[in-house]
């Protein structure tokens, strides 16, 4: 348990993943069943206000038999401590900066899986499906330095590569 303010927070988050696509078949089916999650929590400010994205991701969650919630980063920070004991949460964020905000906000993240980070201008290829710029590397390093196990792993069958191995 971690203590944040007056709250004693049990860690109900079984895994946190960075994935530009957020919830899709690989996340909603393969990862969710592999880690035993029963709730997908998408922490992303844009998606929390985009009904179309929510509908598409909800269909994936429904096909896996798990619940899904769409919260802003701040709502996640403010409410994650209220998770019930029966909730096994798979927390999904779009980028390292959002993950860092959650960690700094006291969200009890112990493991951060880097899944897909697509190419964009200024990003270099780190692994087959992960591209980063210096801001990404800095955010991930800060997260790792706070005690979070940060690793790259596309699918559960792949070998985990620690952050130190890839950057």
XYZ file of N, CA, C and O in Angstrom:
668
model
N 0.832 -1.185 0.000
C 0.000 0.000 0.000
C 0.875 1.246 0.000
O 1.941 1.245 0.566
N 0.370 2.253 -0.651
C 1.054 3.540 -0.653
C 0.154 4.557 0.012
O -1.059 4.475 -0.080
N 0.762 5.505 0.660
C -0.024 6.533 1.323
C 0.083 7.825 0.535
O 1.161 8.263 0.186
N -1.048 8.417 0.211
C -1.124 9.694 -0.512
C -2.064 10.573 0.278
O -3.248 10.286 0.376
N -1.544 11.597 0.877
C -2.402 12.454 1.694
C -2.985 11.656 2.835
O -2.270 10.968 3.546
N -4.287 11.704 2.994
C -4.964 10.967 4.059
C -5.384 9.579 3.621
O -5.834 8.786 4.426
N -5.284 9.287 2.345
C -5.797 8.024 1.835
C -4.738 6.930 1.875
O -3.584 7.153 1.547
N -5.146 5.748 2.283
C -4.277 4.584 2.118
C -4.724 3.933 0.828
O -5.888 3.565 0.671
N -3.788 3.833 -0.120
C -4.160 3.397 -1.462
C -3.666 1.973 -1.716
O -2.476 1.721 -1.717
N -4.576 1.053 -1.899
C -4.207 -0.289 -2.316
C -3.942 -0.240 -3.812
O -4.594 0.502 -4.544
N -2.987 -0.995 -4.254
C -2.661 -0.982 -5.669
C -3.592 -1.940 -6.408
O -3.436 -3.149 -6.329
N -4.566 -1.368 -7.092
C -5.507 -2.143 -7.887
C -5.100 -2.153 -9.353
O -5.754 -2.770 -10.171
N -4.047 -1.440 -9.675
C -3.573 -1.373 -11.059
C -2.640 -2.553 -11.291
O -1.581 -2.635 -10.676
N -3.058 -3.467 -12.162
C -2.208 -4.631 -12.427
C -1.127 -4.309 -13.442
O -0.057 -4.911 -13.412
N -1.389 -3.360 -14.335
C -0.390 -2.936 -15.310
C -0.821 -1.598 -15.900
O -2.011 -1.334 -16.061
N 0.184 -0.782 -16.217
C -0.050 0.457 -16.957
C 0.701 0.332 -18.264
O 1.840 -0.147 -18.283
N 0.073 0.738 -19.371
C 0.672 0.607 -20.702
C 0.580 1.927 -21.452
O -0.445 2.595 -21.411
N 1.668 2.253 -22.131
C 1.668 3.358 -23.083
C 1.392 2.761 -24.451
O 2.114 1.865 -24.904
N 0.338 3.246 -25.097
C -0.001 2.769 -26.435
C -0.703 3.908 -27.174
O -1.764 4.353 -26.739
N -0.081 4.385 -28.256
C -0.681 5.483 -29.019
C -2.115 5.181 -29.448
O -2.929 6.089 -29.565
N -2.413 3.916 -29.660
C -3.748 3.528 -30.124
C -4.732 3.338 -28.971
O -5.906 3.084 -29.208
N -4.237 3.416 -27.739
C -5.028 3.188 -26.530
C -5.607 1.777 -26.546
O -4.856 0.818 -26.448
N -6.925 1.611 -26.678
C -7.530 0.279 -26.617
C -7.842 -0.212 -28.027
O -8.574 0.422 -28.781
N -7.271 -1.356 -28.355
C -7.498 -2.034 -29.638
C -7.454 -3.523 -29.340
O -7.352 -3.923 -28.182
N -7.510 -4.358 -30.336
C -7.575 -5.802 -30.115
C -6.468 -6.348 -29.235
O -6.714 -7.121 -28.307
N -5.240 -5.942 -29.495
C -4.102 -6.460 -28.726
C -4.219 -6.084 -27.251
O -3.983 -6.904 -26.369
N -4.579 -4.860 -26.974
C -4.726 -4.412 -25.591
C -5.988 -5.008 -24.975
O -5.965 -5.567 -23.882
N -7.090 -4.890 -25.690
C -8.380 -5.293 -25.153
C -8.556 -6.775 -24.971
O -9.312 -7.212 -24.102
N -7.857 -7.575 -25.761
C -8.031 -9.026 -25.683
C -6.781 -9.694 -25.111
O -6.814 -10.306 -24.050
N -5.663 -9.565 -25.815
C -4.449 -10.299 -25.458
C -3.909 -9.876 -24.100
O -3.720 -10.700 -23.201
N -3.654 -8.591 -23.919
C -3.078 -8.121 -22.664
C -4.048 -8.270 -21.502
O -3.672 -8.707 -20.420
N -5.290 -7.894 -21.714
C -6.270 -7.926 -20.633
C -6.400 -9.326 -20.052
O -6.364 -9.513 -18.834
N -6.513 -10.328 -20.918
C -6.643 -11.699 -20.414
C -5.332 -12.196 -19.812
O -5.337 -12.903 -18.811
N -4.214 -11.804 -20.380
C -2.911 -12.246 -19.884
C -2.623 -11.772 -18.462
O -2.026 -12.495 -17.662
N -3.039 -10.558 -18.141
C -2.743 -9.996 -16.817
C -3.898 -10.140 -15.828
O -3.777 -9.755 -14.671
N -5.027 -10.675 -16.289
C -6.163 -10.899 -15.393
C -6.926 -9.647 -15.020
O -7.560 -9.588 -13.961
N -6.898 -8.644 -15.885
C -7.626 -7.402 -15.608
C -9.119 -7.595 -15.850
O -9.526 -8.374 -16.711
N -9.926 -6.869 -15.085
C -11.371 -6.883 -15.327
C -11.924 -5.488 -15.620
O -13.110 -5.304 -15.795
N -10.999 -4.496 -15.664
C -11.410 -3.132 -15.991
C -10.294 -2.437 -16.761
O -9.148 -2.418 -16.308
N -10.635 -1.896 -17.912
C -9.720 -1.045 -18.672
C -10.012 0.390 -18.284
O -11.166 0.823 -18.310
N -8.973 1.113 -17.907
C -9.121 2.533 -17.592
C -8.242 3.311 -18.553
O -7.020 3.210 -18.505
N -8.879 4.047 -19.459
C -8.168 4.886 -20.415
C -8.047 6.267 -19.792
O -9.050 6.941 -19.558
N -6.806 6.671 -19.496
C -6.546 7.991 -18.919
C -5.986 8.870 -20.025
O -4.814 8.787 -20.370
N -6.864 9.679 -20.599
C -6.474 10.546 -21.705
C -7.480 11.682 -21.805
O -8.688 11.425 -21.923
N -6.993 12.907 -21.760
C -7.889 14.059 -21.756
C -8.761 14.139 -23.002
O -9.964 14.409 -22.908
N -8.191 13.905 -24.172
C -8.978 13.994 -25.407
C -10.024 12.893 -25.493
O -11.187 13.144 -25.825
N -9.649 11.679 -25.203
C -10.563 10.547 -25.315
C -11.693 10.635 -24.296
O -12.809 10.197 -24.563
N -11.412 11.216 -23.141
C -12.449 11.367 -22.114
C -13.610 12.223 -22.607
O -14.712 12.151 -22.058
N -13.381 12.999 -23.660
C -14.417 13.877 -24.205
C -14.797 13.549 -25.646
O -15.435 14.355 -26.306
N -14.411 12.374 -26.131
C -14.662 11.990 -27.525
C -15.532 10.731 -27.558
O -15.044 9.614 -27.411
N -16.835 10.925 -27.747
C -17.795 9.819 -27.699
C -17.541 8.767 -28.784
O -17.720 7.577 -28.543
N -17.105 9.182 -29.976
C -16.850 8.216 -31.046
C -15.696 7.284 -30.678
O -15.819 6.054 -30.799
N -14.583 7.848 -30.213
C -13.461 7.002 -29.780
C -13.904 6.061 -28.659
O -13.535 4.892 -28.640
N -14.699 6.577 -27.740
C -15.172 5.755 -26.628
C -16.020 4.581 -27.119
O -15.868 3.459 -26.632
N -16.890 4.832 -28.086
C -17.729 3.754 -28.625
C -16.883 2.651 -29.256
O -17.141 1.468 -29.043
N -15.888 3.045 -30.030
C -15.032 2.059 -30.687
C -14.249 1.226 -29.668
O -14.167 0.000 -29.783
N -13.694 1.882 -28.676
C -12.923 1.164 -27.656
C -13.825 0.324 -26.761
O -13.433 -0.756 -26.317
N -15.024 0.805 -26.505
C -15.972 0.052 -25.680
C -16.349 -1.268 -26.339
O -16.526 -2.282 -25.655
N -16.460 -1.277 -27.650
C -16.780 -2.515 -28.365
C -15.690 -3.558 -28.148
O -15.978 -4.747 -27.959
N -14.439 -3.140 -28.166
C -13.325 -4.056 -27.926
C -13.383 -4.600 -26.501
O -13.214 -5.795 -26.273
N -13.610 -3.734 -25.535
C -13.691 -4.163 -24.137
C -14.843 -5.133 -23.931
O -14.696 -6.165 -23.264
N -15.984 -4.807 -24.531
C -17.165 -5.656 -24.393
C -16.898 -7.059 -24.929
O -17.291 -8.054 -24.323
N -16.190 -7.143 -26.070
C -15.886 -8.453 -26.653
C -14.953 -9.270 -25.759
O -14.906 -10.488 -25.851
N -14.234 -8.592 -24.872
C -13.336 -9.277 -23.936
C -13.987 -9.538 -22.584
O -13.389 -10.163 -21.717
N -15.184 -9.018 -22.396
C -15.894 -9.234 -21.142
C -15.371 -8.417 -19.972
O -15.509 -8.816 -18.817
N -14.751 -7.275 -20.265
C -14.253 -6.401 -19.203
C -14.934 -5.047 -19.279
O -15.414 -4.637 -20.335
N -14.948 -4.348 -18.175
C -15.495 -3.003 -18.150
C -14.477 -2.017 -18.700
O -13.293 -2.328 -18.815
N -14.935 -0.834 -19.036
C -14.030 0.199 -19.535
C -14.509 1.557 -19.042
O -15.720 1.803 -18.947
N -13.556 2.417 -18.696
C -13.837 3.777 -18.267
C -12.915 4.718 -19.026
O -11.785 4.353 -19.351
N -13.377 5.929 -19.253
C -12.595 6.948 -19.950
C -12.513 8.162 -19.040
O -13.510 8.860 -18.831
N -11.331 8.405 -18.473
C -11.142 9.494 -17.534
C -10.050 10.428 -18.014
O -9.108 10.023 -18.701
N -10.154 11.680 -17.615
C -9.059 12.617 -17.847
C -7.903 12.233 -16.919
O -8.072 11.451 -15.973
N -6.752 12.807 -17.182
C -5.599 12.568 -16.316
C -5.927 13.016 -14.888
O -5.683 12.280 -13.926
N -6.506 14.201 -14.737
C -6.811 14.708 -13.397
C -7.848 13.859 -12.683
O -7.729 13.595 -11.486
N -8.883 13.415 -13.386
C -9.897 12.570 -12.757
C -9.269 11.263 -12.287
O -9.622 10.749 -11.219
N -8.323 10.737 -13.047
C -7.630 9.511 -12.645
C -6.852 9.756 -11.350
O -6.938 8.956 -10.409
N -6.112 10.846 -11.303
C -5.346 11.199 -10.103
C -6.280 11.354 -8.899
O -5.999 10.850 -7.810
N -7.401 12.016 -9.111
C -8.325 12.312 -8.019
C -9.120 11.098 -7.536
O -9.552 11.077 -6.376
N -9.338 10.099 -8.402
C -10.290 9.039 -8.067
C -9.739 7.622 -8.032
O -10.449 6.721 -7.582
N -8.524 7.384 -8.469
C -8.028 6.010 -8.552
C -8.007 5.336 -7.179
O -8.189 4.128 -7.057
N -7.817 6.125 -6.139
C -7.772 5.565 -4.778
C -9.116 4.988 -4.338
O -9.185 4.279 -3.345
N -10.170 5.273 -5.084
C -11.500 4.778 -4.735
C -11.806 3.408 -5.345
O -12.899 2.884 -5.135
N -10.847 2.840 -6.065
C -11.076 1.533 -6.701
C -11.414 0.492 -5.637
O -10.825 0.478 -4.554
N -12.353 -0.369 -5.972
C -12.734 -1.418 -5.023
C -11.735 -2.576 -5.113
O -11.003 -2.718 -6.090
N -11.736 -3.391 -4.079
C -10.809 -4.522 -4.030
C -11.001 -5.491 -5.193
O -10.063 -6.154 -5.606
N -12.207 -5.574 -5.713
C -12.466 -6.535 -6.797
C -11.991 -6.028 -8.164
O -11.945 -6.780 -9.123
N -11.671 -4.755 -8.253
C -11.229 -4.198 -9.535
C -9.748 -4.477 -9.768
O -8.905 -4.148 -8.938
N -9.469 -5.076 -10.896
C -8.099 -5.335 -11.357
C -7.922 -4.477 -12.604
O -8.369 -4.836 -13.696
N -7.288 -3.330 -12.425
C -7.287 -2.282 -13.435
C -6.094 -2.378 -14.372
O -4.954 -2.474 -13.930
N -6.393 -2.313 -15.660
C -5.377 -2.170 -16.704
C -5.476 -0.720 -17.156
O -6.440 -0.315 -17.799
N -4.495 0.084 -16.763
C -4.479 1.517 -17.032
C -3.724 1.768 -18.334
O -2.581 1.324 -18.483
N -4.363 2.452 -19.276
C -3.761 2.701 -20.588
C -3.677 4.204 -20.832
O -4.668 4.923 -20.656
N -2.482 4.657 -21.217
C -2.247 6.060 -21.546
C -1.658 6.151 -22.946
O -1.135 5.174 -23.475
N -1.729 7.334 -23.541
C -1.271 7.520 -24.916
C 0.229 7.792 -25.022
O 0.862 7.448 -26.011
N 0.831 8.414 -23.996
C 2.233 8.828 -24.137
C 2.941 8.895 -22.787
O 2.296 8.873 -21.733
N 4.275 8.998 -22.806
C 5.042 9.055 -21.554
C 4.720 10.268 -20.691
O 4.773 10.186 -19.459
N 4.376 11.379 -21.312
C 4.077 12.587 -20.543
C 2.829 12.392 -19.678
O 2.796 12.839 -18.532
N 1.811 11.729 -20.222
C 0.616 11.447 -19.425
C 0.941 10.484 -18.287
O 0.457 10.646 -17.163
N 1.776 9.491 -18.568
C 2.183 8.554 -17.511
C 2.920 9.285 -16.396
O 2.686 9.030 -15.206
N 3.785 10.207 -16.758
C 4.535 10.972 -15.762
C 3.596 11.830 -14.910
O 3.759 11.912 -13.684
N 2.597 12.455 -15.532
C 1.627 13.247 -14.763
C 0.914 12.376 -13.733
O 0.683 12.799 -12.595
N 0.568 11.152 -14.124
C -0.104 10.240 -13.200
C 0.807 9.871 -12.033
O 0.388 9.884 -10.877
N 2.066 9.548 -12.338
C 3.023 9.186 -11.290
C 3.225 10.361 -10.334
O 3.164 10.205 -9.113
N 3.435 11.548 -10.893
C 3.626 12.744 -10.051
C 2.374 13.060 -9.239
O 2.455 13.637 -8.158
N 1.213 12.673 -9.756
C -0.049 12.916 -9.061
C -0.376 11.878 -8.001
O -1.424 11.940 -7.367
N 0.516 10.910 -7.820
C 0.316 9.921 -6.767
C -0.415 8.666 -7.179
O -0.774 7.846 -6.329
N -0.645 8.467 -8.463
C -1.287 7.236 -8.918
C -0.299 6.088 -8.671
O 0.862 6.169 -9.066
N -0.742 5.017 -8.009
C 0.171 3.941 -7.611
C 0.560 3.003 -8.762
O 0.171 1.844 -8.812
N 1.379 3.522 -9.659
C 1.865 2.735 -10.792
C 3.164 2.056 -10.373
O 4.093 2.714 -9.922
N 3.218 0.745 -10.526
C 4.435 0.007 -10.182
C 5.147 -0.512 -11.418
O 6.355 -0.699 -11.404
N 4.374 -0.769 -12.484
C 4.936 -1.260 -13.738
C 4.391 -0.426 -14.887
O 3.181 -0.186 -14.964
N 5.295 -0.009 -15.784
C 4.890 0.749 -16.968
C 5.405 0.032 -18.201
O 6.606 -0.051 -18.433
N 4.467 -0.502 -18.964
C 4.763 -1.217 -20.201
C 4.706 -0.241 -21.367
O 3.688 0.411 -21.578
N 5.810 -0.124 -22.085
C 5.817 0.694 -23.302
C 5.447 -0.241 -24.442
O 6.178 -1.184 -24.748
N 4.297 0.004 -25.046
C 3.809 -0.844 -26.120
C 4.091 -0.229 -27.471
O 5.134 -0.467 -28.067
N 3.189 0.589 -27.936
C 3.337 1.238 -29.234
C 3.482 2.742 -29.062
O 2.638 3.382 -28.452
N 4.559 3.266 -29.626
C 4.746 4.709 -29.712
C 5.157 4.961 -31.157
O 6.294 4.684 -31.539
N 4.214 5.425 -31.952
C 4.410 5.554 -33.391
C 5.397 6.641 -33.771
O 5.644 7.572 -33.020
N 5.895 6.519 -35.000
C 6.812 7.505 -35.552
C 6.094 8.829 -35.767
O 4.951 8.875 -36.194
N 6.775 9.886 -35.450
C 6.366 11.232 -35.854
C 7.636 12.052 -35.980
O 8.721 11.618 -35.577
N 7.512 13.236 -36.550
C 8.663 14.092 -36.805
C 9.509 14.282 -35.548
O 8.987 14.581 -34.481
N 10.809 14.039 -35.669
C 11.735 14.239 -34.572
C 11.941 13.028 -33.675
O 12.718 13.084 -32.739
N 11.239 11.938 -33.961
C 11.373 10.737 -33.134
C 12.279 9.727 -33.827
O 12.241 9.575 -35.038
N 13.085 9.048 -33.022
C 13.978 8.019 -33.552
C 13.463 6.636 -33.165
O 12.815 6.467 -32.133
N 13.770 5.653 -34.010
C 13.321 4.296 -33.749
C 14.145 3.682 -32.621
O 15.371 3.668 -32.666
N 13.443 3.170 -31.607
C 14.069 2.530 -30.454
C 13.946 1.016 -30.583
O 14.899 0.282 -30.357
N 12.750 0.546 -30.914
C 12.486 -0.867 -31.210
C 11.574 -0.874 -32.439
O 11.230 0.178 -32.970
N 11.136 -2.058 -32.822
C 10.305 -2.184 -34.021
C 9.050 -1.297 -33.976
O 8.648 -0.725 -34.979
N 8.451 -1.150 -32.802
C 7.199 -0.404 -32.693
C 7.270 0.793 -31.753
O 6.243 1.356 -31.388
N 8.471 1.176 -31.350
C 8.609 2.283 -30.409
C 9.567 3.327 -30.966
O 10.710 3.024 -31.294
N 9.051 4.547 -31.067
C 9.832 5.705 -31.516
C 9.766 6.746 -30.406
O 8.693 6.967 -29.823
N 10.902 7.389 -30.117
C 10.946 8.374 -29.039
C 11.764 9.590 -29.432
O 12.710 9.484 -30.201
N 11.395 10.716 -28.826
C 12.241 11.902 -28.892
C 12.824 12.111 -27.498
O 12.575 11.311 -26.580
N 13.592 13.173 -27.329
C 14.249 13.389 -26.039
C 13.241 13.629 -24.921
O 13.443 13.180 -23.789
N 12.137 14.302 -25.210
C 11.120 14.541 -24.180
C 10.529 13.223 -23.677
O 10.288 13.059 -22.473
N 10.307 12.273 -24.595
C 9.810 10.949 -24.205
C 10.821 10.251 -23.301
O 10.470 9.703 -22.251
N 12.088 10.276 -23.720
C 13.148 9.617 -22.942
C 13.267 10.236 -21.555
O 13.425 9.519 -20.561
N 13.203 11.562 -21.490
C 13.308 12.251 -20.201
C 12.153 11.874 -19.278
O 12.352 11.613 -18.086
N 10.934 11.848 -19.814
C 9.760 11.500 -19.004
C 9.872 10.065 -18.497
O 9.626 9.786 -17.317
N 10.253 9.145 -19.374
C 10.374 7.740 -18.981
C 11.488 7.537 -17.961
O 11.340 6.750 -17.020
N 12.591 8.251 -18.124
C 13.694 8.158 -17.167
C 13.252 8.662 -15.800
O 13.553 8.051 -14.767
N 12.511 9.760 -15.771
C 12.008 10.295 -14.502
C 11.064 9.302 -13.828
O 11.112 9.106 -12.606
N 10.213 8.662 -14.622
C 9.295 7.646 -14.080
C 10.098 6.491 -13.490
O 9.843 6.045 -12.367
N 11.083 5.998 -14.242
C 11.918 4.883 -13.766
C 12.674 5.277 -12.497
O 12.772 4.478 -11.549
N 13.176 6.496 -12.455
C 13.917 6.963 -11.281
C 13.033 7.105 -10.043
O 13.537 7.168 -8.927
N 11.714 7.147 -10.242
C 10.791 7.228 -9.103
C 10.477 5.843 -8.534
O 9.710 5.724 -7.584
N 11.057 4.795 -9.145
C 10.862 3.443 -8.635
C 9.921 2.570 -9.446
O 9.665 1.423 -9.079
N 9.409 3.074 -10.556
C 8.512 2.300 -11.410
C 9.348 1.407 -12.325
O 10.364 1.835 -12.872
N 8.924 0.152 -12.491
C 9.562 -0.774 -13.419
C 9.083 -0.416 -14.830
O 7.938 -0.677 -15.179
N 9.949 0.205 -15.640
C 9.604 0.648 -16.988
C 10.254 -0.296 -17.986
O 11.464 -0.523 -17.933
N 9.441 -0.837 -18.901
C 9.960 -1.805 -19.863
C 9.187 -1.760 -21.173
O 8.045 -1.320 -21.216
N 9.847 -2.225 -22.230
C 9.216 -2.358 -23.543
C 8.816 -3.822 -23.710
O 9.623 -4.724 -23.481
N 7.565 -4.035 -24.111
C 7.073 -5.389 -24.396
C 5.815 -5.248 -25.231
O 4.787 -4.781 -24.748
N 5.911 -5.646 -26.492
C 4.789 -5.491 -27.413
C 3.619 -6.389 -27.031
O 2.491 -5.937 -26.886
N 3.883 -7.681 -26.889
C 2.859 -8.654 -26.508
C 3.389 -9.472 -25.335
O 4.602 -9.553 -25.123
N 2.502 -10.091 -24.567
C 2.948 -10.813 -23.379
C 4.000 -11.901 -23.645
O 4.828 -12.180 -22.779
N 3.985 -12.479 -24.843
C 4.931 -13.548 -25.163
C 6.345 -13.029 -25.422
O 7.299 -13.791 -25.379
N 6.470 -11.742 -25.724
C 7.788 -11.156 -25.988
C 8.577 -11.009 -24.693
O 7.996 -10.869 -23.612
N 9.885 -10.966 -24.824
C 10.767 -10.727 -23.687
C 10.652 -9.257 -23.283
O 10.629 -8.366 -24.127
N 10.605 -9.014 -21.985
C 10.619 -7.638 -21.480
C 12.011 -7.067 -21.717
O 13.014 -7.718 -21.434
N 12.070 -5.841 -22.231
C 13.325 -5.123 -22.369
C 13.263 -3.921 -21.436
O 12.373 -3.073 -21.568
N 14.184 -3.845 -20.502
C 14.163 -2.734 -19.552
C 14.453 -1.430 -20.288
O 15.050 -1.421 -21.373
N 14.039 -0.342 -19.700
C 14.268 0.962 -20.291
C 15.759 1.178 -20.548
O 16.148 1.705 -21.595
N 16.591 0.737 -19.616
C 18.048 0.908 -19.762
C 18.593 0.159 -20.979
O 19.596 0.567 -21.544
N 17.941 -0.928 -21.363
C 18.385 -1.694 -22.534
C 18.117 -0.963 -23.843
O 18.815 -1.192 -24.825
N 17.077 -0.136 -23.865
C 16.641 0.430 -25.135
C 17.008 1.900 -25.359
O 16.980 2.370 -26.482
N 17.311 2.633 -24.269
C 17.694 4.044 -24.491
C 19.073 4.327 -23.930
O 19.611 3.628 -23.172
